[in-house]
C-alpha positions as a Markdown table, in Angstrom:
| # | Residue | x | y | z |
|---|---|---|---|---|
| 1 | Unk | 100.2 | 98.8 | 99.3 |
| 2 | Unk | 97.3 | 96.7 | 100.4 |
| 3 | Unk | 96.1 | 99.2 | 102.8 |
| 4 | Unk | 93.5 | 101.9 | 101.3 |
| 5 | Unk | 93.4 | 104.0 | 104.3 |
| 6 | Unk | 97.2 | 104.8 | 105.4 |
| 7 | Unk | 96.7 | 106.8 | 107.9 |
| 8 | Unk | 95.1 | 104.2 | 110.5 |
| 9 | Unk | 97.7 | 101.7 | 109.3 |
| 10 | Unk | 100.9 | 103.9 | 110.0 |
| 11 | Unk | 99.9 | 104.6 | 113.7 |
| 12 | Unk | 98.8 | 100.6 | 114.1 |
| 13 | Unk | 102.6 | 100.3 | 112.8 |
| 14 | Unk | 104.2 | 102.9 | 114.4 |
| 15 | Unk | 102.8 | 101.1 | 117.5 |
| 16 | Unk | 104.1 | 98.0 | 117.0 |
| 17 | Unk | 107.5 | 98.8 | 115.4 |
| 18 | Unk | 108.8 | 99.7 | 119.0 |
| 19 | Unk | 108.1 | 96.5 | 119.7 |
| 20 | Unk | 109.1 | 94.6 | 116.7 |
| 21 | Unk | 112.3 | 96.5 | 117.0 |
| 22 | Unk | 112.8 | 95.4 | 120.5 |
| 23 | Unk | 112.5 | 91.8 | 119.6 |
| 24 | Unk | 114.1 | 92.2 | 116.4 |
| 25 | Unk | 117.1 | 93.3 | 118.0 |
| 26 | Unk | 117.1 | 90.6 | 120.2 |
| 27 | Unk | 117.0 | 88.0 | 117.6 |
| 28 | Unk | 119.7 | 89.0 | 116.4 |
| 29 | Unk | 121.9 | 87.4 | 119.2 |
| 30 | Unk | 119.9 | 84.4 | 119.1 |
| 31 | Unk | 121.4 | 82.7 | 116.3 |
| 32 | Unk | 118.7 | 81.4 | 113.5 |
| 33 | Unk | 121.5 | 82.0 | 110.6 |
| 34 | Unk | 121.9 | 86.3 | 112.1 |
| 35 | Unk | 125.0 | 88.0 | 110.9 |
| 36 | Unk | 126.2 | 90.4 | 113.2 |
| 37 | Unk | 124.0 | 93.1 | 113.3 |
| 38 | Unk | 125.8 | 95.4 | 110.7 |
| 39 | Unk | 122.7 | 95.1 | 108.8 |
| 40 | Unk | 123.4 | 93.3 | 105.7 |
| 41 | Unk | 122.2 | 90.0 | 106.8 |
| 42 | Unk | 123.5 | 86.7 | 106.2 |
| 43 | Unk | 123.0 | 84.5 | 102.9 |
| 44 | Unk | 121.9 | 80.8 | 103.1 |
| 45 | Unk | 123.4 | 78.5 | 100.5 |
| 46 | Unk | 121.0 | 77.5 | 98.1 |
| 47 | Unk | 118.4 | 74.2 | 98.3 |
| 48 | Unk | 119.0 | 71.7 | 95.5 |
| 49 | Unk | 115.5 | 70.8 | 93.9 |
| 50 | Unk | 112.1 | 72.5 | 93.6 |
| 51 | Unk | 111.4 | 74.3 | 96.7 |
| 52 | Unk | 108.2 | 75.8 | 98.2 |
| 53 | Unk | 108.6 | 79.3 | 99.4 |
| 54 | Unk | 106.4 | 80.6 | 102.4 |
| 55 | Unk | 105.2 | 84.1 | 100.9 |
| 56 | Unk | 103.4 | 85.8 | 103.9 |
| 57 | Unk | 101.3 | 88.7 | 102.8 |
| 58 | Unk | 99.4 | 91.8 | 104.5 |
| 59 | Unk | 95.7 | 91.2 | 103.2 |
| 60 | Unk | 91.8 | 92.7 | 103.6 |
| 61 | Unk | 90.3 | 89.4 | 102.9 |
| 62 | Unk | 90.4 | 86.3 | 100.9 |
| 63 | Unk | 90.3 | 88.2 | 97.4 |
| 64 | Unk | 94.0 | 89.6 | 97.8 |
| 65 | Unk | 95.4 | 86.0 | 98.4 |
| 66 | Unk | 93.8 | 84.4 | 96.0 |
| 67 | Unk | 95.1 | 87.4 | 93.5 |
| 68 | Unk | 98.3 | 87.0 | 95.0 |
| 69 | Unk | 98.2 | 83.1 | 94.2 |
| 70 | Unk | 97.1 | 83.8 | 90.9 |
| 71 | Unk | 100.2 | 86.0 | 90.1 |
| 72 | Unk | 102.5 | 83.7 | 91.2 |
| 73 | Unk | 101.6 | 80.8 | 89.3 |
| 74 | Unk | 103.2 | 82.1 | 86.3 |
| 75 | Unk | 106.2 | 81.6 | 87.9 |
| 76 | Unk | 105.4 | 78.3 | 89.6 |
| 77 | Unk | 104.6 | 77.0 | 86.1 |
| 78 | Unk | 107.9 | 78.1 | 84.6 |
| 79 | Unk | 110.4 | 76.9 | 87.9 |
| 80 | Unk | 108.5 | 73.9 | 89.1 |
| 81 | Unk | 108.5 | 75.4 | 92.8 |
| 82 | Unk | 105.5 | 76.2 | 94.9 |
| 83 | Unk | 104.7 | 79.1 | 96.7 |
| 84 | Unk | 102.2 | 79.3 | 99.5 |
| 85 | Unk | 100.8 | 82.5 | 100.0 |
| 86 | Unk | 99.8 | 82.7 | 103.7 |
| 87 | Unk | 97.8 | 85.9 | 104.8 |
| 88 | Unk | 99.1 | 87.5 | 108.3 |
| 89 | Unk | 96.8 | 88.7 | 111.0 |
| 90 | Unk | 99.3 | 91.2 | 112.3 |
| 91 | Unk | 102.7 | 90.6 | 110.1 |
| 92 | Unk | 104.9 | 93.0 | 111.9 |
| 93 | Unk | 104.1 | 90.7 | 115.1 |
| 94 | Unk | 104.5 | 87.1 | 113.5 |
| 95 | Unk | 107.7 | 88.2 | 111.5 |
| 96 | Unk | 109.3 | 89.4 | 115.1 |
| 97 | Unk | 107.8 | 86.1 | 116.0 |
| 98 | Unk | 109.5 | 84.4 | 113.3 |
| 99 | Unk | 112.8 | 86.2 | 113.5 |
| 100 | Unk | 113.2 | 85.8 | 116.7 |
| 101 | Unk | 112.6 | 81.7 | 116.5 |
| 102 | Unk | 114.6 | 81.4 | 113.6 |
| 103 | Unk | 111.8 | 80.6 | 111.2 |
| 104 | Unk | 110.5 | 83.6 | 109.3 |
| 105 | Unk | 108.3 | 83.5 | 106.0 |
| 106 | Unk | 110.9 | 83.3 | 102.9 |
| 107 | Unk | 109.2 | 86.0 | 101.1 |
| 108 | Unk | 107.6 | 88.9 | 102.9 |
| 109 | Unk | 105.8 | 92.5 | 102.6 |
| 110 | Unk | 107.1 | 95.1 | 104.8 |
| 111 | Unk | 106.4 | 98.7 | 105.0 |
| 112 | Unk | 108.9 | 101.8 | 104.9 |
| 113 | Unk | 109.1 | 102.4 | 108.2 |
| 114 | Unk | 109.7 | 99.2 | 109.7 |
| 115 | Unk | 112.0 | 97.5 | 107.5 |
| 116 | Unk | 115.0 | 99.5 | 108.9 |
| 117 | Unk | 114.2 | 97.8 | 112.2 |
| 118 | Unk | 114.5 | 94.5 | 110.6 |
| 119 | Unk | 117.7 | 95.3 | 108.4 |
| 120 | Unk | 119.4 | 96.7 | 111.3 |
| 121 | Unk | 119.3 | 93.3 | 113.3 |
| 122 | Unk | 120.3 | 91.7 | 110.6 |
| 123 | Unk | 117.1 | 89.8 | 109.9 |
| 124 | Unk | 116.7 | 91.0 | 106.2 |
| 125 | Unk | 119.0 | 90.3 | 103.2 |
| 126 | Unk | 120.2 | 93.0 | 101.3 |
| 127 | Unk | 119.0 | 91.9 | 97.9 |
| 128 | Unk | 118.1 | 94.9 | 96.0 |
| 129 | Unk | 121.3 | 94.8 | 93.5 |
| 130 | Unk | 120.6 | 91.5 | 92.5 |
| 131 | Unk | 117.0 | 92.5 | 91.1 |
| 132 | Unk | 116.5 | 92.2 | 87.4 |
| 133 | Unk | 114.8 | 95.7 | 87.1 |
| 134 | Unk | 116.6 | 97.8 | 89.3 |
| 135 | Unk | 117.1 | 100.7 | 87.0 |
| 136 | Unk | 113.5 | 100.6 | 86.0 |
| 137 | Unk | 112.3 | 101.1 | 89.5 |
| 138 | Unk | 111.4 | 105.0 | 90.4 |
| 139 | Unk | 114.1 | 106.8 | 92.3 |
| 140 | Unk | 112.4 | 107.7 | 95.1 |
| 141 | Unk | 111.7 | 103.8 | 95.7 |
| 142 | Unk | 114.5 | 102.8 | 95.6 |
| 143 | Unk | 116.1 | 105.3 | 98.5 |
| 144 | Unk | 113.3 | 104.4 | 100.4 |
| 145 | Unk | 114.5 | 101.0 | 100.7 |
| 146 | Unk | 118.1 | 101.7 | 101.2 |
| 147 | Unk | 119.5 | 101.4 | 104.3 |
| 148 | Unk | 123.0 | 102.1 | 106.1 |
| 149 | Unk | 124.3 | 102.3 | 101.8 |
| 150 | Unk | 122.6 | 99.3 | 100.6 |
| 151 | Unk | 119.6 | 98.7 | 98.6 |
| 152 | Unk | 118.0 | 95.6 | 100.6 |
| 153 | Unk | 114.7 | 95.1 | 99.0 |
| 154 | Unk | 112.6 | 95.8 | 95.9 |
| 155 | Unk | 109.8 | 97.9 | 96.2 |
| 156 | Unk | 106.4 | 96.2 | 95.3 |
| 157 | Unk | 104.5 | 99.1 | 94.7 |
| 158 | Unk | 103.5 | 102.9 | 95.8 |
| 159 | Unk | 100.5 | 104.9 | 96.3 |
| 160 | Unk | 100.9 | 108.9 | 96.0 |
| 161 | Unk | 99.1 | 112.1 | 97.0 |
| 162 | Unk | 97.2 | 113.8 | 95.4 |
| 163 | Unk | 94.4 | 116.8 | 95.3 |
| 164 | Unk | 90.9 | 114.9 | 95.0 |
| 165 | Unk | 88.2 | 117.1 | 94.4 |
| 166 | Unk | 84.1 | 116.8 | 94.1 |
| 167 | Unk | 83.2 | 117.6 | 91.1 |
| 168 | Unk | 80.0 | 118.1 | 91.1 |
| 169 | Unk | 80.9 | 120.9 | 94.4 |
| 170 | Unk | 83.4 | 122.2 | 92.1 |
| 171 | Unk | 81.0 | 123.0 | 88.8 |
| 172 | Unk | 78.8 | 124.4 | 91.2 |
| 173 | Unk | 81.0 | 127.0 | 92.9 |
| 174 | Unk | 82.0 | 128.1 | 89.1 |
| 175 | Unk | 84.4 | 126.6 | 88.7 |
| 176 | Unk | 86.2 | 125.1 | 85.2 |
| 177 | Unk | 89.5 | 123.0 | 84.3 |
| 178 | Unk | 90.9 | 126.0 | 84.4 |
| 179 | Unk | 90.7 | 127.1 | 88.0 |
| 180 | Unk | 92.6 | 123.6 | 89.2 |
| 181 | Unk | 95.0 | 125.3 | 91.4 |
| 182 | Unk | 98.8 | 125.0 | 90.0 |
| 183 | Unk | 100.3 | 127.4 | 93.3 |
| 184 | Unk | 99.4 | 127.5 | 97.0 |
| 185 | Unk | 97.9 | 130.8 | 95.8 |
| 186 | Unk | 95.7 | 129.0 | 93.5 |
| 187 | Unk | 94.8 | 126.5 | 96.5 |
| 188 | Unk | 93.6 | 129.3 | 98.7 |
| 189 | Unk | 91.7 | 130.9 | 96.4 |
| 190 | Unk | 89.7 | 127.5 | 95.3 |
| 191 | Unk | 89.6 | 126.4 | 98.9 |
| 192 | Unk | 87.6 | 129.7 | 100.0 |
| 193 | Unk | 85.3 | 129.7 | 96.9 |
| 194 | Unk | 84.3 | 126.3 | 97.7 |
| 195 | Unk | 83.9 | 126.8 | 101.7 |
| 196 | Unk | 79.9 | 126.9 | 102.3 |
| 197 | Unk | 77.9 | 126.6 | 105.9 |
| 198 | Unk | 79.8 | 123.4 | 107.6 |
| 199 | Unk | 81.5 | 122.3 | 104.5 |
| 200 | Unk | 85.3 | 123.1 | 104.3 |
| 201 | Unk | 87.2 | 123.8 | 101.0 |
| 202 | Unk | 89.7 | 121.5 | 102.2 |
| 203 | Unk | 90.1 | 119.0 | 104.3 |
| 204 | Unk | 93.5 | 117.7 | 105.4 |
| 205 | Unk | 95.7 | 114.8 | 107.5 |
| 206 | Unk | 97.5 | 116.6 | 110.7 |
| 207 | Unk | 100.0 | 114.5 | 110.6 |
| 208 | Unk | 103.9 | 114.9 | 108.9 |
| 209 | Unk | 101.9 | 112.0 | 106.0 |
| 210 | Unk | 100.4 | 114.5 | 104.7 |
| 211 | Unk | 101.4 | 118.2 | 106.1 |
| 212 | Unk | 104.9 | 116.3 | 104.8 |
| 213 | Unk | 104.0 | 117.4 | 100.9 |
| 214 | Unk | 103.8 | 121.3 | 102.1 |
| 215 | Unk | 107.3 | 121.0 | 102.9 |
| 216 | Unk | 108.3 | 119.4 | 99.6 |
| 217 | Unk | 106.8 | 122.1 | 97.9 |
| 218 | Unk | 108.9 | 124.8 | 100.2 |
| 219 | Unk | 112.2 | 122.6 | 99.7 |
| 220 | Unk | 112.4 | 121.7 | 102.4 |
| 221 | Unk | 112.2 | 117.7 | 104.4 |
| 222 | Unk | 112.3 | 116.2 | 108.2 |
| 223 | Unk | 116.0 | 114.8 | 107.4 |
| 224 | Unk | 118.9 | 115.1 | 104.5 |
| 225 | Unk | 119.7 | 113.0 | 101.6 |
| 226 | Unk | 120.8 | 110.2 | 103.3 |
| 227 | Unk | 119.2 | 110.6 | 106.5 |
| 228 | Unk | 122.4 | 111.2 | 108.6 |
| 229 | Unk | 121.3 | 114.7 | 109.7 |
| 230 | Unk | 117.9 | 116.3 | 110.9 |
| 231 | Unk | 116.8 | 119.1 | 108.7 |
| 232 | Unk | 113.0 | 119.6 | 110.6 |
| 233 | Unk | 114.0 | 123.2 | 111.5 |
| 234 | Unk | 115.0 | 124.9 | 108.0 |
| 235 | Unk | 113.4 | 127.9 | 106.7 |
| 236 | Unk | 111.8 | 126.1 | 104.0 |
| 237 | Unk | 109.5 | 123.6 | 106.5 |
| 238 | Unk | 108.7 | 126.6 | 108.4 |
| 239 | Unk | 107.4 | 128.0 | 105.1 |
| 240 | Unk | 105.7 | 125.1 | 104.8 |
| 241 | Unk | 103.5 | 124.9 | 108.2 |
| 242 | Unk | 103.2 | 128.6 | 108.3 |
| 243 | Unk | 101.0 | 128.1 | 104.7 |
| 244 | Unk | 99.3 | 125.6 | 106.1 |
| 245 | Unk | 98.2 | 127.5 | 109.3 |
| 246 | Unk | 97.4 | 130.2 | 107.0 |
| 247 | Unk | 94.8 | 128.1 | 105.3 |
| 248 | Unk | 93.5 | 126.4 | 109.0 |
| 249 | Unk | 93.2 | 129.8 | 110.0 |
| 250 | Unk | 91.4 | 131.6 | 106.9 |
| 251 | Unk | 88.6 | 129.2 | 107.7 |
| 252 | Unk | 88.8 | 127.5 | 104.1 |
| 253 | Unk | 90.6 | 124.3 | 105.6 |
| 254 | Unk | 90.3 | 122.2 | 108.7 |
| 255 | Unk | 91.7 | 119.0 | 109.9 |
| 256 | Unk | 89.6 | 115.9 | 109.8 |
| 257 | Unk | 88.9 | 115.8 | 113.6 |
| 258 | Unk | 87.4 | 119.8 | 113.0 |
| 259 | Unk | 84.8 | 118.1 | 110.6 |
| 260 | Unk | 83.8 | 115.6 | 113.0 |
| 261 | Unk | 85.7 | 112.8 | 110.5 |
| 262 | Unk | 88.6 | 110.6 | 111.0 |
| 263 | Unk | 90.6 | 110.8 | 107.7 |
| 264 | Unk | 90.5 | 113.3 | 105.0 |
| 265 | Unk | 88.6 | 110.5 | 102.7 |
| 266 | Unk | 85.7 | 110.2 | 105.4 |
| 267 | Unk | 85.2 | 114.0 | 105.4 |
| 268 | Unk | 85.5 | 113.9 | 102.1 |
| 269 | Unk | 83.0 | 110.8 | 101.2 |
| 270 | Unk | 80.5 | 112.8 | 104.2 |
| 271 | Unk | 80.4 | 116.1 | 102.2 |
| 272 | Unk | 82.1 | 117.7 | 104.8 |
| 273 | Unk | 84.8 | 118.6 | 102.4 |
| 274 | Unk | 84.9 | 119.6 | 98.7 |
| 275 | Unk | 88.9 | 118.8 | 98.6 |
| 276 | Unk | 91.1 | 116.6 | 100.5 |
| 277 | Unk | 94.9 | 115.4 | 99.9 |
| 278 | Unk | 95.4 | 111.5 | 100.2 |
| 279 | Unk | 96.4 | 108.6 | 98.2 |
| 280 | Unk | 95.0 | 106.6 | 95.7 |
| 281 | Unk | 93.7 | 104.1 | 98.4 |
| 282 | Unk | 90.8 | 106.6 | 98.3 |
| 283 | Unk | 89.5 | 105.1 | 95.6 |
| 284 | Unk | 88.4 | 102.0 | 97.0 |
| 285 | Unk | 87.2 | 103.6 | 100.2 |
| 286 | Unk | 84.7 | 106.0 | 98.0 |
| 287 | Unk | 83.7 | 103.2 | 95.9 |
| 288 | Unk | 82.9 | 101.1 | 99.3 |
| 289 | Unk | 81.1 | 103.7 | 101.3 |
| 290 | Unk | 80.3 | 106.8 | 99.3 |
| 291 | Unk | 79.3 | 105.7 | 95.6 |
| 292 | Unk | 77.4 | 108.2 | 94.5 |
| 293 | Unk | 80.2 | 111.2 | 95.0 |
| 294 | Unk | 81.8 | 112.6 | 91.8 |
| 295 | Unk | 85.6 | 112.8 | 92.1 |
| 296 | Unk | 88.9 | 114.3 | 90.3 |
| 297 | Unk | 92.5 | 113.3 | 91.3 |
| 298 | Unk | 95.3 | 115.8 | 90.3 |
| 299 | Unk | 98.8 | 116.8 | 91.1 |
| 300 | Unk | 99.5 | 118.3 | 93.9 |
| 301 | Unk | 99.8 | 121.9 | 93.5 |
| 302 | Unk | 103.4 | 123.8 | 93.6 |
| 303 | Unk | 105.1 | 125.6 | 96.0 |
| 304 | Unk | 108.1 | 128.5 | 96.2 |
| 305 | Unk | 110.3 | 125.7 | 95.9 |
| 306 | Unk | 108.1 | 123.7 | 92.7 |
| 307 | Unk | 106.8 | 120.3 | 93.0 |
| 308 | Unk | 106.3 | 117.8 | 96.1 |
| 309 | Unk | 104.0 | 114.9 | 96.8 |
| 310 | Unk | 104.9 | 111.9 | 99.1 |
| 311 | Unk | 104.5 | 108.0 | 98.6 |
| 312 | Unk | 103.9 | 105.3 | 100.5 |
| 313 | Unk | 105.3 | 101.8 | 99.9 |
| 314 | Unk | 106.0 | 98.8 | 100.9 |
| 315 | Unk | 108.8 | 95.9 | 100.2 |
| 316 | Unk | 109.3 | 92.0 | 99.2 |
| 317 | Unk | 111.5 | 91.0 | 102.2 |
| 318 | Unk | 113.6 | 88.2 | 102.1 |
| 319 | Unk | 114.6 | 86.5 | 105.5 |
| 320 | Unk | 118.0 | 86.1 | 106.9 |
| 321 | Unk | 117.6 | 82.9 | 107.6 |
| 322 | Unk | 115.3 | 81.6 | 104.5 |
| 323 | Unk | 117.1 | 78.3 | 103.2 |
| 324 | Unk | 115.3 | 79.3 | 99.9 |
| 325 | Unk | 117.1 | 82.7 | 99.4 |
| 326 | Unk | 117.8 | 82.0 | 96.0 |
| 327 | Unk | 114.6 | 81.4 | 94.7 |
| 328 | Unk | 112.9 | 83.8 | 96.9 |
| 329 | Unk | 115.3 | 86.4 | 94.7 |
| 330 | Unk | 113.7 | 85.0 | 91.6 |
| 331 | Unk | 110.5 | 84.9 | 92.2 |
| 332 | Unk | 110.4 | 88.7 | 92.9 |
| 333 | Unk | 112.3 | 89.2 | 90.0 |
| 334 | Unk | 109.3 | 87.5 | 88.5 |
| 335 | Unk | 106.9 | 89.6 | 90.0 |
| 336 | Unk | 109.3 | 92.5 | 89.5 |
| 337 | Unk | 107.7 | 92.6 | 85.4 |
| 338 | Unk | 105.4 | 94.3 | 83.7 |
| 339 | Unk | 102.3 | 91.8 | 83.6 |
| 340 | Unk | 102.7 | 90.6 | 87.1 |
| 341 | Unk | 102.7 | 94.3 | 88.5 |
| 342 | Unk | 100.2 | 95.2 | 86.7 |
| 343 | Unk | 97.8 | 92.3 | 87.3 |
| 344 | Unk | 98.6 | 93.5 | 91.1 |
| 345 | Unk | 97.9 | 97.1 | 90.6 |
| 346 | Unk | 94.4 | 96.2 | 88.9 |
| 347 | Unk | 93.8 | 94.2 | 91.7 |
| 348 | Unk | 94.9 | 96.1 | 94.8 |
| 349 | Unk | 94.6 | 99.5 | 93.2 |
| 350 | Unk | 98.0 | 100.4 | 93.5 |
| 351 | Unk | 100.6 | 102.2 | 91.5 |
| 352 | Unk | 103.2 | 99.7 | 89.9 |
| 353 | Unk | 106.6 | 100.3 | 90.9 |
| 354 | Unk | 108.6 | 100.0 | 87.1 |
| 355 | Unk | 109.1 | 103.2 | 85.4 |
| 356 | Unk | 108.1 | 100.6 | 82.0 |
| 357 | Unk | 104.2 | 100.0 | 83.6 |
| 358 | Unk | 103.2 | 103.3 | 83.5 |
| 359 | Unk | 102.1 | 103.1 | 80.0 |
| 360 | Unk | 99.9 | 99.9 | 80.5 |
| 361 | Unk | 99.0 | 101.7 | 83.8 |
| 362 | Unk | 97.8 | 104.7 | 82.6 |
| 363 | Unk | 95.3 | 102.6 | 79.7 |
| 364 | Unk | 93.8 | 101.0 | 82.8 |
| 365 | Unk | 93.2 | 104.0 | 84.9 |
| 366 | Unk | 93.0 | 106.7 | 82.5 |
| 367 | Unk | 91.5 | 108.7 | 85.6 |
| 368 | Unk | 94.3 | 107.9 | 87.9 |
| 369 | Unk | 97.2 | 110.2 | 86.9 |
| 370 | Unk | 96.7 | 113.0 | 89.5 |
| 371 | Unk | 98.7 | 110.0 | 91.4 |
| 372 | Unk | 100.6 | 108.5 | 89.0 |
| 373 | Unk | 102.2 | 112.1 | 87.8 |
| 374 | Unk | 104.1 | 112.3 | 91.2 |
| 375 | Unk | 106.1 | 108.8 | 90.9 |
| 376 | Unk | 108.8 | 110.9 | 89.4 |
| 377 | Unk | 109.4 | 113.2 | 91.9 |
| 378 | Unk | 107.8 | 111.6 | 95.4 |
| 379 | Unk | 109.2 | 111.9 | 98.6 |
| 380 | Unk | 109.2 | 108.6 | 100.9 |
| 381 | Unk | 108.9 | 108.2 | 104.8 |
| 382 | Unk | 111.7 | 108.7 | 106.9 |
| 383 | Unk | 113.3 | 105.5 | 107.5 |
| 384 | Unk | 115.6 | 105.7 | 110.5 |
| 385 | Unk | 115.2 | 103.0 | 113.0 |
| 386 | Unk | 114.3 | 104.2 | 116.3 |
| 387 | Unk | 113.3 | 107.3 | 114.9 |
| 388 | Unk | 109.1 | 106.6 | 115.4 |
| 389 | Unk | 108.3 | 108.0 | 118.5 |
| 390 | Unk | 110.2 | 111.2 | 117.7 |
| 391 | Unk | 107.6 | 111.7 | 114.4 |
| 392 | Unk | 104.4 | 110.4 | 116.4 |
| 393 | Unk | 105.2 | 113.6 | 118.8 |
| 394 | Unk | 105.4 | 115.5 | 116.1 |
| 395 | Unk | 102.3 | 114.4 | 114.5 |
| 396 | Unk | 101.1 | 115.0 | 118.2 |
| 397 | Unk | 102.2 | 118.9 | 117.8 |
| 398 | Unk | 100.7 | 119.4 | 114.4 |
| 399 | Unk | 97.6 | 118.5 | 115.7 |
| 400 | Unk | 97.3 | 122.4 | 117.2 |
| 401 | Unk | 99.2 | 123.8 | 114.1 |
| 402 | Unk | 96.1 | 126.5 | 113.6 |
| 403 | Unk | 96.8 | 128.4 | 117.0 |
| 404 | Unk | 100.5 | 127.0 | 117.7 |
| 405 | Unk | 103.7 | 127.8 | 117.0 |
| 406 | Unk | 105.5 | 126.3 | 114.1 |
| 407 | Unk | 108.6 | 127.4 | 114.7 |
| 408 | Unk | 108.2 | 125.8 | 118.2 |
| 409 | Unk | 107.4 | 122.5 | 116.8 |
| 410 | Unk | 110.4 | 122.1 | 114.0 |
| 411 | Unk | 113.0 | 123.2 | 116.7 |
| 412 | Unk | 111.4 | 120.2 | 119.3 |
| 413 | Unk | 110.8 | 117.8 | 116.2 |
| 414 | Unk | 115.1 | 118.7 | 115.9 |
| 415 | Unk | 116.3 | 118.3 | 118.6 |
| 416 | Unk | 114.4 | 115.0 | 119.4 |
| 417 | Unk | 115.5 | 113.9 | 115.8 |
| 418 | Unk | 119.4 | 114.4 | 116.7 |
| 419 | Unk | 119.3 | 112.9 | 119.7 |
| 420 | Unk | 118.3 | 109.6 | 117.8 |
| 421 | Unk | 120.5 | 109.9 | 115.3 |
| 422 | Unk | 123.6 | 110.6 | 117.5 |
């Protein structure tokens, strides 16, 4: 992910994927090398001769593309073709753009949640079985980009949640290596101890991105295996919210917007809260605006039903209608190798996708695996198209979780959920 702060990012997206979809969707009777709809999307015959591939890219300034450029010259070196990285100012906007004209980037990221929009018009090629390192991608990756049965595009990397605590808050409330909270009994007990005047044990995201992990932990999930059937009002997710209104409630946690912040990281960075749950983007926003605050990431603690954590991605898409398909294909398999990923995890301070990185991963970030140790076992987003709006009003209900009625919620989040996926 290029994005450090997720949260702002998923509701710019979540914004415009309504839109992309509607133009997406569109494109797809327009011609510009569209199949049919059926989401597989069509394959151009190859170009004879060295190509250059258009590789647009989501960026926070000229560092990324230069890194980007760097990576891929390996690969330029060894095939003769050129790649030329262009940065987006909105990419969800110019690939509708480009779909819709019949002249999309060749190479592309895409997040999650969008890319079903995309695949379901036909604008993506399902590529995924062709990749090199397929079985060395984590699971969870991997059915995040599958879509309608088909694995369409290799992940490029994933960020994961985990429990970030101040340390030097933590030593002063007593507390040892010991006391890191393995149970959602241990997490209330560490969250009171370190709750002091306007400082909150723990701060937390009301929104399914992170409330999403509680229900992991309970067994539970927003939709089924394979995302045919809504699952929001299970026992196990109202296990889940009913913990976490025990803990708004007990006074030991708040949501950001109760500790005048706008993300848990802010809260976190301001002293307004001793814990928080987020990402490893956190890193990068500490390091930028609150230096001098002494952190811990670990693994998010268990619930009745064990583990949970979620991740966020994003994807290399290849276009439809790309006449450079082919090498498009290779050059992510290129990418899709050890050194490559890792040059781009050291650079954008991401997790590496490849099961075979974590090794050289975890000698460059000896402090990081808190997020790494969740890769295994991480829940992605919910990747139905059209299903957006119906997970923005849930976000919408969580917001009063402390003093509302779960129950309430999962049953509306339900029955909005099967109405989209009738």
């Amino acid at each position: 992910m290029s994005t450090r702060t997720p949260r702002p990012r998923t509701l710019r997206l979540a914004l415009i994927a309504s839109t992309a979809g509607a133009l997406a969707l569109t494109a797809c009777s327009g011609g510009g090398g569209f199949d049919s709809g059926s989401g597989g999307g069509q394959t151009q015959a190859a170009a004879k001769g060295p190509v250059t591939i258009t590789f647009m890219i989501t960026s926070n300034g000229p560092a990324d593309v230069k890194l980007q450029q760097d990576v891929v010259s390996g690969w330029e070196k060894k095939t003769g073709n050129k790649v030329n990285v262009v940065a987006a100012s909105d990419i969800n906007q110019q690939l509708t753009q480009g779909f819709a004209a019949g002249s999309p980037p060749d190479l592309f990221f895409t997040d999650a949640n969008v890319f079903p929009t995309y695949a379901k018009a036909g604008n993506l090629v399902a590529y995924g079985d062709q990749v090199t390192a397929k079985d060395d991608f984590y699971p969870g990756l991997v059915k995040t980009f599958t879509y309608d049965g088909k694995f369409y595009c290799a992940p490029k990397d994933s960020s994961n949640l985990a429990l970030v605590v101040n340390t030097d808050m933590w030593k002063a409330a007593g507390l040892t290596d010991a006391d890191v909270p393995k149970t959602w009994a241990d997490l209330e007990t560490v969250a009171k101890k370190l709750t002091q005047g306007d400082r909150k044990g723990l701060v937390i995201g009301d929104t399914r991105d992170r409330i999403g992990a509680f229900m992991k932990q309970a067994g539970g999930w927003i939709v089924n295996d394979d995302q045919t059937q809504m699952t929001a009002n299970s026992d196990a997710n109202l296990t889940a919210l009913k913990e976490v209104q025990k803990l708004l409630q007990s006074g030991s946690t708040a949501f950001p917007k109760g500790v005048d912040s706008g993300w848990g990281g802010e809260a976190f960075g301001k002293g307004r809260a001793a814990m928080t749950i987020e990402g490893n983007w956190i890193k990068g926003a500490l390091k930028s605006d609150y230096p001098n605050v002494k952190y811990a990431a670990y693994e998010l603690p268990a619930g009745p039903a064990g583990k949970g954590t979620l991740s966020f991605t994003q994807c290399y898409g290849v276009a439809s209608a790309s006449k450079n398909q082919a090498a498009a294909i290779d050059l992510v398999n290129y990418l899709e190798t050890d050194a490559p990923s890792l040059q781009l995890a050291k650079g954008l301070g991401v997790i590496p996708p490849l099961k075979s990185a974590e090794a050289g991963y975890k000698a460059e970030f000896p402090d990081d695996n808190g997020f790494l140790a969740g890769s295994s076992y991480a829940q992605g987003p919910v990747t139905v198209a059209g299903m957006d709006p119906v997970l923005k009003d849930f976000d919408s209900q969580i917001g009063s979780l402390q003093t509302g009625d779960p129950k309430a919620m999962l049953d509306r989040l339900q029955k909005n959920g099967e109405a989209v996926l009738k």
